[in-house]
PDB file of C-alpha atoms and ligand atoms in Angstrom:
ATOM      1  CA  UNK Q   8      60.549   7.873  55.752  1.00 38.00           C
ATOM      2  CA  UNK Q   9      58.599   8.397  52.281  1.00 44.00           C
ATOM      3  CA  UNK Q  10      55.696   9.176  54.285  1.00 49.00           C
ATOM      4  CA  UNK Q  11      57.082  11.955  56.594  1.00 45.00           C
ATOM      5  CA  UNK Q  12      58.858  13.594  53.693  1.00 43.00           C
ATOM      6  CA  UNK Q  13      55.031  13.487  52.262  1.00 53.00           C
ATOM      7  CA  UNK Q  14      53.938  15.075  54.777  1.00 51.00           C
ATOM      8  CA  UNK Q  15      56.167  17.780  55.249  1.00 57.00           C
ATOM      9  CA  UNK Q  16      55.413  18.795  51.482  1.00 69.00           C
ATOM     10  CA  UNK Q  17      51.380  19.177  51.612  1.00 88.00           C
ATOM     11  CA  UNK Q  18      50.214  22.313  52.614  1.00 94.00           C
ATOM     12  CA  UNK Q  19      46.615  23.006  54.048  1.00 93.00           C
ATOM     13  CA  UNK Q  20      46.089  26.166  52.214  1.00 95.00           C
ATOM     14  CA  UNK Q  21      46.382  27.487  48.579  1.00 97.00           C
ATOM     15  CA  UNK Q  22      48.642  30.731  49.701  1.00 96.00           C
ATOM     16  CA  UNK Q  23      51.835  28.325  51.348  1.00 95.00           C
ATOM     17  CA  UNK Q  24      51.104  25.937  48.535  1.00 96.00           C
ATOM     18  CA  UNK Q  25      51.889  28.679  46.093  1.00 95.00           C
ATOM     19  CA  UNK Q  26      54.831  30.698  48.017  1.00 94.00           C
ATOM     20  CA  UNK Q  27      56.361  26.986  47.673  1.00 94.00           C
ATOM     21  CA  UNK Q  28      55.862  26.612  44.154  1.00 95.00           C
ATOM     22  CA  UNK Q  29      57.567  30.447  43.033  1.00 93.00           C
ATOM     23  CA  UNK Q  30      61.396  29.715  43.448  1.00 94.00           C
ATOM     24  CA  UNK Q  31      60.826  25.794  42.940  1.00 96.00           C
ATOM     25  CA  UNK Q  32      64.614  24.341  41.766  1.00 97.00           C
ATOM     26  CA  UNK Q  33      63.340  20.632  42.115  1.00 97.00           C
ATOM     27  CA  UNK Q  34      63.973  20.138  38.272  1.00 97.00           C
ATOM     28  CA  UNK Q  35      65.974  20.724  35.713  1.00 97.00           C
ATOM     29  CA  UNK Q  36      62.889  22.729  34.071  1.00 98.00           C
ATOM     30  CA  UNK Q  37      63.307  25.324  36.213  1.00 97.00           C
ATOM     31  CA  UNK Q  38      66.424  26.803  34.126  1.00 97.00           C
ATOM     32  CA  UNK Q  39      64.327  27.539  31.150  1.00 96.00           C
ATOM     33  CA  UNK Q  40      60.782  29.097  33.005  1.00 97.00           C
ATOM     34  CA  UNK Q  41      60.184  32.688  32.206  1.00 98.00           C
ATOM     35  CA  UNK Q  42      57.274  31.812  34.659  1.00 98.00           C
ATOM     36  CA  UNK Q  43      55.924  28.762  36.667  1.00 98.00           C
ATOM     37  CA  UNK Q  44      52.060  27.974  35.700  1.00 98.00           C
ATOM     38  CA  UNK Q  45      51.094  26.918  38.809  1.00 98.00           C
ATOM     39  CA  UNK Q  46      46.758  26.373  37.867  1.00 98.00           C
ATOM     40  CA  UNK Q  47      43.648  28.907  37.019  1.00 98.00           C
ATOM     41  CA  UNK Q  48      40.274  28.335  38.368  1.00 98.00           C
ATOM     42  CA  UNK Q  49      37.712  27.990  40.432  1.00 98.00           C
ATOM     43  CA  UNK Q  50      39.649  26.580  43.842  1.00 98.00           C
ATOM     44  CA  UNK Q  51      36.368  24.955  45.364  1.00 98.00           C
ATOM     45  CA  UNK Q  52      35.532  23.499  41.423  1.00 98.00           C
ATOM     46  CA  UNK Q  53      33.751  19.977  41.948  1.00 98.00           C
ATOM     47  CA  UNK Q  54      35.656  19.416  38.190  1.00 98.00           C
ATOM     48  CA  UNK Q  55      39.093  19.684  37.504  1.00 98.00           C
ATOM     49  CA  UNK Q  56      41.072  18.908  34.308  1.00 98.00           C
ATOM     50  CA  UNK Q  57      45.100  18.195  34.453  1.00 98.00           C
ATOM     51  CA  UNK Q  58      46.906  18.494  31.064  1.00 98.00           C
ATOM     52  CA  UNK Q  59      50.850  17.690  30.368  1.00 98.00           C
ATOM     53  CA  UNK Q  60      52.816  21.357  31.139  1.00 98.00           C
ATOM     54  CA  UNK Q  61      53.070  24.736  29.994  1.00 98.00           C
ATOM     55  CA  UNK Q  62      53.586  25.600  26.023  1.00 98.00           C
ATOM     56  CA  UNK Q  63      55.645  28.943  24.577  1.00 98.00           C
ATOM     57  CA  UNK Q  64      52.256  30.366  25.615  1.00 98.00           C
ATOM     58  CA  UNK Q  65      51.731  29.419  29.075  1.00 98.00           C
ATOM     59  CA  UNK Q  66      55.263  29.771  30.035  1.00 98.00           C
ATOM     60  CA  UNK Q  67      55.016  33.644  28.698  1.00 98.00           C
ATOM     61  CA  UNK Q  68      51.930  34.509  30.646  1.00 98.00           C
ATOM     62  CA  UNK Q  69      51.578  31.574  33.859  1.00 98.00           C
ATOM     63  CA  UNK Q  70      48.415  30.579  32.717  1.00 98.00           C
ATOM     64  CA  UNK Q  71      47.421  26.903  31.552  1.00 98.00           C
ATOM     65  CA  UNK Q  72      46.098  26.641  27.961  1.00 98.00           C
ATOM     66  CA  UNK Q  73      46.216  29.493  27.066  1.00 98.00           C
ATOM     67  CA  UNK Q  74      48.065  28.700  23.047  1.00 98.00           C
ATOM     68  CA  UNK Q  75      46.463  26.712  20.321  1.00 97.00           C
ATOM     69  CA  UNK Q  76      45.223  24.145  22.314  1.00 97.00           C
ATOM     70  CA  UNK Q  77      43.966  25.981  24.983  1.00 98.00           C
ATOM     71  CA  UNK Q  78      41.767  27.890  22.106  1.00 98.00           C
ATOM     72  CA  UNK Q  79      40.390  24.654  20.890  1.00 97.00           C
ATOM     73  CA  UNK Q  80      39.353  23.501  24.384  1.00 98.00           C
ATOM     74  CA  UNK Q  81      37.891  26.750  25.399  1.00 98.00           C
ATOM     75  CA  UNK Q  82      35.867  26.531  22.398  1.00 97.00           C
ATOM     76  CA  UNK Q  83      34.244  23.083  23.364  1.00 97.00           C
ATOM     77  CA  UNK Q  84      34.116  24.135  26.592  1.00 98.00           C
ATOM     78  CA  UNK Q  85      31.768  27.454  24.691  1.00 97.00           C
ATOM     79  CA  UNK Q  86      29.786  24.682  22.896  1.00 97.00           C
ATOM     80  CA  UNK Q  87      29.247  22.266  25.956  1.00 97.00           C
ATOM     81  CA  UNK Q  88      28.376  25.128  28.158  1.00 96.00           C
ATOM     82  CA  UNK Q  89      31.549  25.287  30.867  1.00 97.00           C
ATOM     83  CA  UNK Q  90      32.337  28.375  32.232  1.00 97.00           C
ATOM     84  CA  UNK Q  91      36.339  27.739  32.206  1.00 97.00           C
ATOM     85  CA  UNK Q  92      36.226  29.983  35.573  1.00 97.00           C
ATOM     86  CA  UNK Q  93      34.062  27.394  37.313  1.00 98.00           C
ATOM     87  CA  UNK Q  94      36.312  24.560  36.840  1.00 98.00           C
ATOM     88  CA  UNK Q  95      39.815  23.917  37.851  1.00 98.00           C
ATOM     89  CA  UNK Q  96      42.945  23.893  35.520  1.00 98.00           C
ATOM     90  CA  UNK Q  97      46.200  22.426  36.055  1.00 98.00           C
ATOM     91  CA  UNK Q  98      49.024  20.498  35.017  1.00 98.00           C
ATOM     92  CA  UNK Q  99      51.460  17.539  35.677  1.00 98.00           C
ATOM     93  CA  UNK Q 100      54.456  20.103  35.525  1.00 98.00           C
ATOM     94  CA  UNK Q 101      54.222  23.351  36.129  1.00 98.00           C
ATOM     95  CA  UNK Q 102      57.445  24.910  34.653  1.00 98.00           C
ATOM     96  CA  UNK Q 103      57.472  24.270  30.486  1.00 98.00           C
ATOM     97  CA  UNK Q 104      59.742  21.804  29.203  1.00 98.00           C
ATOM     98  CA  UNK Q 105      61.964  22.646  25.994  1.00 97.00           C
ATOM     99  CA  UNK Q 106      60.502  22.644  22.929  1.00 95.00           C
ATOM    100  CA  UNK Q 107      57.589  20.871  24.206  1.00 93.00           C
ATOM    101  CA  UNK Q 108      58.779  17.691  24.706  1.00 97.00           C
ATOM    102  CA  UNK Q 109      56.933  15.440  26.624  1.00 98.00           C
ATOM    103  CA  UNK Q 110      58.308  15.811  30.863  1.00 98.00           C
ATOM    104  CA  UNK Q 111      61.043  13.189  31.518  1.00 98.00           C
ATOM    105  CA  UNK Q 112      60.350  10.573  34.561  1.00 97.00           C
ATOM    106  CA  UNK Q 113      62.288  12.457  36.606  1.00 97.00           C
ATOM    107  CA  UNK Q 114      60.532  15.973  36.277  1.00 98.00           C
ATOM    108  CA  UNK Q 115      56.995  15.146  36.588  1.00 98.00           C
ATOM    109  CA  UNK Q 116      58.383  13.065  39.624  1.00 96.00           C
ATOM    110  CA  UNK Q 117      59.885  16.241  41.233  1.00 96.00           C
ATOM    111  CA  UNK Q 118      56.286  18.193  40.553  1.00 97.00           C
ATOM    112  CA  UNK Q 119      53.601  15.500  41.449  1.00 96.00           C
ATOM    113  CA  UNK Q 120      53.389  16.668  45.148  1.00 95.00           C
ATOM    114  CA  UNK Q 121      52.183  19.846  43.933  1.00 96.00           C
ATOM    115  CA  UNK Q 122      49.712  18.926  41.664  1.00 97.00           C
ATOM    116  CA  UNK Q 123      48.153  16.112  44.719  1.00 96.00           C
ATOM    117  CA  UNK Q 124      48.337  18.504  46.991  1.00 96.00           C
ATOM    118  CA  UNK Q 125      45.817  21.248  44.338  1.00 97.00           C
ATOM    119  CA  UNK Q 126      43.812  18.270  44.095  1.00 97.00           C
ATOM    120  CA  UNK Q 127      43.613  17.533  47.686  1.00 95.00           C
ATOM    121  CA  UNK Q 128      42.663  21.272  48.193  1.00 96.00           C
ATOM    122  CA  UNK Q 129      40.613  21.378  45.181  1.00 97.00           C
ATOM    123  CA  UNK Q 130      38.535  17.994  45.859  1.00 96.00           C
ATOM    124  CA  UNK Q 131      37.064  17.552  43.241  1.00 98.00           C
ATOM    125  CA  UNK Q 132      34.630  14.826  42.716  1.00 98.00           C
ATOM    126  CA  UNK Q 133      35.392  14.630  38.899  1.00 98.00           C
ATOM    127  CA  UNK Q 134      38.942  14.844  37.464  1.00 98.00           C
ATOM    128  CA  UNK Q 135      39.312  14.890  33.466  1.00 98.00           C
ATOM    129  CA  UNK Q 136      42.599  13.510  32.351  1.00 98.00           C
ATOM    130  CA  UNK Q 137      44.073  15.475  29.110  1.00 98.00           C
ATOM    131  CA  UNK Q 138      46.462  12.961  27.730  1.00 98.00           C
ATOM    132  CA  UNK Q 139      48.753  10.348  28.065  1.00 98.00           C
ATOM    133  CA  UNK Q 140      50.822  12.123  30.412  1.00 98.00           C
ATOM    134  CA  UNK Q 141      48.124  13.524  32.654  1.00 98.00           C
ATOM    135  CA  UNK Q 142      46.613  10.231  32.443  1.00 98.00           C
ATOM    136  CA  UNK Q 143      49.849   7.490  33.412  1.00 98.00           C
ATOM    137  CA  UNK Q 144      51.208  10.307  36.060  1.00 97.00           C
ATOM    138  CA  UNK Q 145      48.003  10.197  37.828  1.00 97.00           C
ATOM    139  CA  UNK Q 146      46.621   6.600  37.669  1.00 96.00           C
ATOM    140  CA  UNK Q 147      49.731   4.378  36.690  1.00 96.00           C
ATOM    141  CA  UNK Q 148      51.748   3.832  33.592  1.00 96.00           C
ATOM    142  CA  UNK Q 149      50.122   0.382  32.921  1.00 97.00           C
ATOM    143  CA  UNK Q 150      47.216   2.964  31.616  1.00 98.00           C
ATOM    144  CA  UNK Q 151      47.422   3.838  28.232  1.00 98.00           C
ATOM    145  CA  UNK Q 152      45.173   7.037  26.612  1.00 98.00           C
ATOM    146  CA  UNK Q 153      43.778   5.218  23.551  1.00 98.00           C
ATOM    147  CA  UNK Q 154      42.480   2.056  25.416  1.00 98.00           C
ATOM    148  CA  UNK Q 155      40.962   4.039  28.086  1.00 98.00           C
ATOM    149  CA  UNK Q 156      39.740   7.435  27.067  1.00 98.00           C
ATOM    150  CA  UNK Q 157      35.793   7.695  26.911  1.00 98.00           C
ATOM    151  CA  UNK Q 158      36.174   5.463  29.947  1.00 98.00           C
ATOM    152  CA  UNK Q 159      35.021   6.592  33.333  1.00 98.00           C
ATOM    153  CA  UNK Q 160      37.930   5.243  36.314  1.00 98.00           C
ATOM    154  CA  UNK Q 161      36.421   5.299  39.843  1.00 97.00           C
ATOM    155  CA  UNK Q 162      39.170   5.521  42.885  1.00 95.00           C
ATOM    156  CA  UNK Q 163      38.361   6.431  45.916  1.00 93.00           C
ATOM    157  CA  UNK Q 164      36.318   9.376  45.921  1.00 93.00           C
ATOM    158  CA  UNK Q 165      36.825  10.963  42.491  1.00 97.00           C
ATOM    159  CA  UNK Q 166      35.547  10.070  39.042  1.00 98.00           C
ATOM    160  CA  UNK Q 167      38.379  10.168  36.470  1.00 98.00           C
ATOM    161  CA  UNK Q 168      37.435  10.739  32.644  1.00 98.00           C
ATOM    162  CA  UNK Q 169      40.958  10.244  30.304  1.00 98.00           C
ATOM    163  CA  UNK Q 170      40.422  11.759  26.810  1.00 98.00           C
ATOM    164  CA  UNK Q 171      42.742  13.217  24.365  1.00 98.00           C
ATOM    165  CA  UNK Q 172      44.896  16.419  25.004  1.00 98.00           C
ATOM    166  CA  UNK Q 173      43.632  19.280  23.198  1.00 98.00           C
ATOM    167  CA  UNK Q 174      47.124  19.567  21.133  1.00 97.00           C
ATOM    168  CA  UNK Q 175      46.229  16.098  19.934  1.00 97.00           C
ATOM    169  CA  UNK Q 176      42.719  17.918  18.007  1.00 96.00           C
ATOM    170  CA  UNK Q 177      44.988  19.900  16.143  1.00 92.00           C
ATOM    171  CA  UNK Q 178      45.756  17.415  13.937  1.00 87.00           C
ATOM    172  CA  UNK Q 179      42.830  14.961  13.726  1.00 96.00           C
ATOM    173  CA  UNK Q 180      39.682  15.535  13.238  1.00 96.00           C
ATOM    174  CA  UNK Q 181      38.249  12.135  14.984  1.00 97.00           C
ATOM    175  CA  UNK Q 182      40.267  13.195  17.812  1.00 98.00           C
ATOM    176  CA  UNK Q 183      38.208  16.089  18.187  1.00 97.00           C
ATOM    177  CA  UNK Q 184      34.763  14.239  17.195  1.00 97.00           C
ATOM    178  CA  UNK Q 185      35.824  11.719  20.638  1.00 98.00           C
ATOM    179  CA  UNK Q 186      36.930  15.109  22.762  1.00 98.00           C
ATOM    180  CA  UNK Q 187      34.091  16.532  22.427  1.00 97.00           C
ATOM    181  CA  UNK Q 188      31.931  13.241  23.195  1.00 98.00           C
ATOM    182  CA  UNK Q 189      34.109  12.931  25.818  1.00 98.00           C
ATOM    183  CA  UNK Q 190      33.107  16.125  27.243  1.00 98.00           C
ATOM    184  CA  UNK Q 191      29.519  16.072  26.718  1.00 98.00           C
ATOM    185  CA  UNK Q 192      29.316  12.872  28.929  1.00 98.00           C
ATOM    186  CA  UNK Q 193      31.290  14.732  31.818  1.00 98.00           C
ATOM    187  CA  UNK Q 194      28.968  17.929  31.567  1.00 98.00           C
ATOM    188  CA  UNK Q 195      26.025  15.041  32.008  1.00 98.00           C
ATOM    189  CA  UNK Q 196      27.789  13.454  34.951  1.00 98.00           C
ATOM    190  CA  UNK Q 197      28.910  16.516  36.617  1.00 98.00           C
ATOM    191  CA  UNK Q 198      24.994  17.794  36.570  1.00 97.00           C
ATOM    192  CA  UNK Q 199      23.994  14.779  38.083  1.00 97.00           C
ATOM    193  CA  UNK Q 200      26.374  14.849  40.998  1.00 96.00           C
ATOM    194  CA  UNK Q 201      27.277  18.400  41.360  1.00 96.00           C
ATOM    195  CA  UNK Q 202      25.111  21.313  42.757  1.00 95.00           C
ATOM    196  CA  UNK Q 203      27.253  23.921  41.358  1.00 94.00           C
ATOM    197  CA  UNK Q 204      26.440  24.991  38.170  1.00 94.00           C
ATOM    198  CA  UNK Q 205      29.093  25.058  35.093  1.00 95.00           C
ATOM    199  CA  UNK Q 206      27.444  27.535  33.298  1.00 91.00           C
ATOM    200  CA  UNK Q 207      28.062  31.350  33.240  1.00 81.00           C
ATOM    201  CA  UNK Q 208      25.097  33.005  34.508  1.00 76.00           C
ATOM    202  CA  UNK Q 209      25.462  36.859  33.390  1.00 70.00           C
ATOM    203  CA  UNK Q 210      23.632  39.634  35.757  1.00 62.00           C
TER     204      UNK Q 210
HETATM  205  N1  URA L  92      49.316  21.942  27.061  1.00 71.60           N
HETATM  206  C1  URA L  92      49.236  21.506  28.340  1.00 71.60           C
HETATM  207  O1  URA L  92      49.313  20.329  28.613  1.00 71.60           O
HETATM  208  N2  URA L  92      49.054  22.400  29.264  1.00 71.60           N
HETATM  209  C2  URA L  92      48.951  23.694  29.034  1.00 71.60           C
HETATM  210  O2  URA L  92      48.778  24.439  29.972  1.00 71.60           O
HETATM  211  C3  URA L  92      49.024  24.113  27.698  1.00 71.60           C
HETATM  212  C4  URA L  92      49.213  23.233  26.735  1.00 71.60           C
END
């Protein structure tokens, strides 16, 4: 039965995907969204990155990282050379939880489908997990962010990378130091297996 209600949920194409996502009342979250963040991007990216859910920030605008943290990782994505419109943002939930807190079981339960069905349109071949939550909603709860960040993950036909979540840099500077490594060796993967290019190439 699991599998027919699975398949009633994925959509082939990004615009039903969306129109299913804008009145979404699968969650409790939905009674405090001023708007849904639903993902920013290049849709055809061969890298995606999936962080937690939406901040003050995000929820005010519907764009992932777009506060604090999204600063600090569009500044290492300046220094490492990633055009942040040539990859593929998203997140585990997509309407913000309050205060911040971290998305109970239940929540990021109701909001998976969406995010496996962007990466099943996406495809990308390299995924980079931002967090613990990004990290134990996609690949299982027995994973845990500081034993396996810096670590590549192969399953089936995409490359994961966990590292830390950008709001973690904030407050540690050895955080950043590993993010940033972190990053570097994805940029060096991603050239050797991708034919698109990350970089922004002006006219
Ligand atoms: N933190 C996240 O996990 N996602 C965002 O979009 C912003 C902050």
């Amino acid at each position: 039965a699991s599998d027919v209600y699975k398949r009633q949920e994925m959509y082939d194409n990004w615009e039903e995907l969306e129109n299913s996502i804008v009145n979404c009342k699968k969650c409790k979250l939905c009674t405090g969204r001023r708007n849904i963040v639903f993902g920013e991007g290049n849709k055809e990216a061969d890298l995606m990155f999936i962080g937690e859910g939406p901040g003050a920030d995000e929820d005010k605008e519907g764009i992932p990282f777009v506060g604090r943290a999204g600063q600090l990782m569009n500044k290492a994505f300046q220094g490492l050379g990633i055009d942040r419109s040539k990859v593929y943002i998203a997140n585990v939930v997509k309407c913000r939880p309050p205060g911040n807190r971290v998305p109970e079981v239940d929540e990021a339960k109701a909001c998976l489908d969406y995010l496996r069905n962007q990466v099943i349109l996406v495809k990308p071949k390299i995924i980079v997990l931002l967090g613990s939550t990004a990290l134990k909603n996609i690949l299982g709860n027995e994973y845990g962010i500081t034993a396996t960040r810096g670590k590549w993950i192969e399953k089936g036909e995409i490359t994961y990378m966990p590292t830390w979540h950008p709001a973690a840099l904030l407050r540690d500077e050895n955080k950043k130091i590993e993010f940033w490594r972190d990053l570097k060796e994805v940029v060096e993967k991603y050239n050797s297996i991708s034919s698109l290019s990350l970089i922004h190439i002006s006219e």
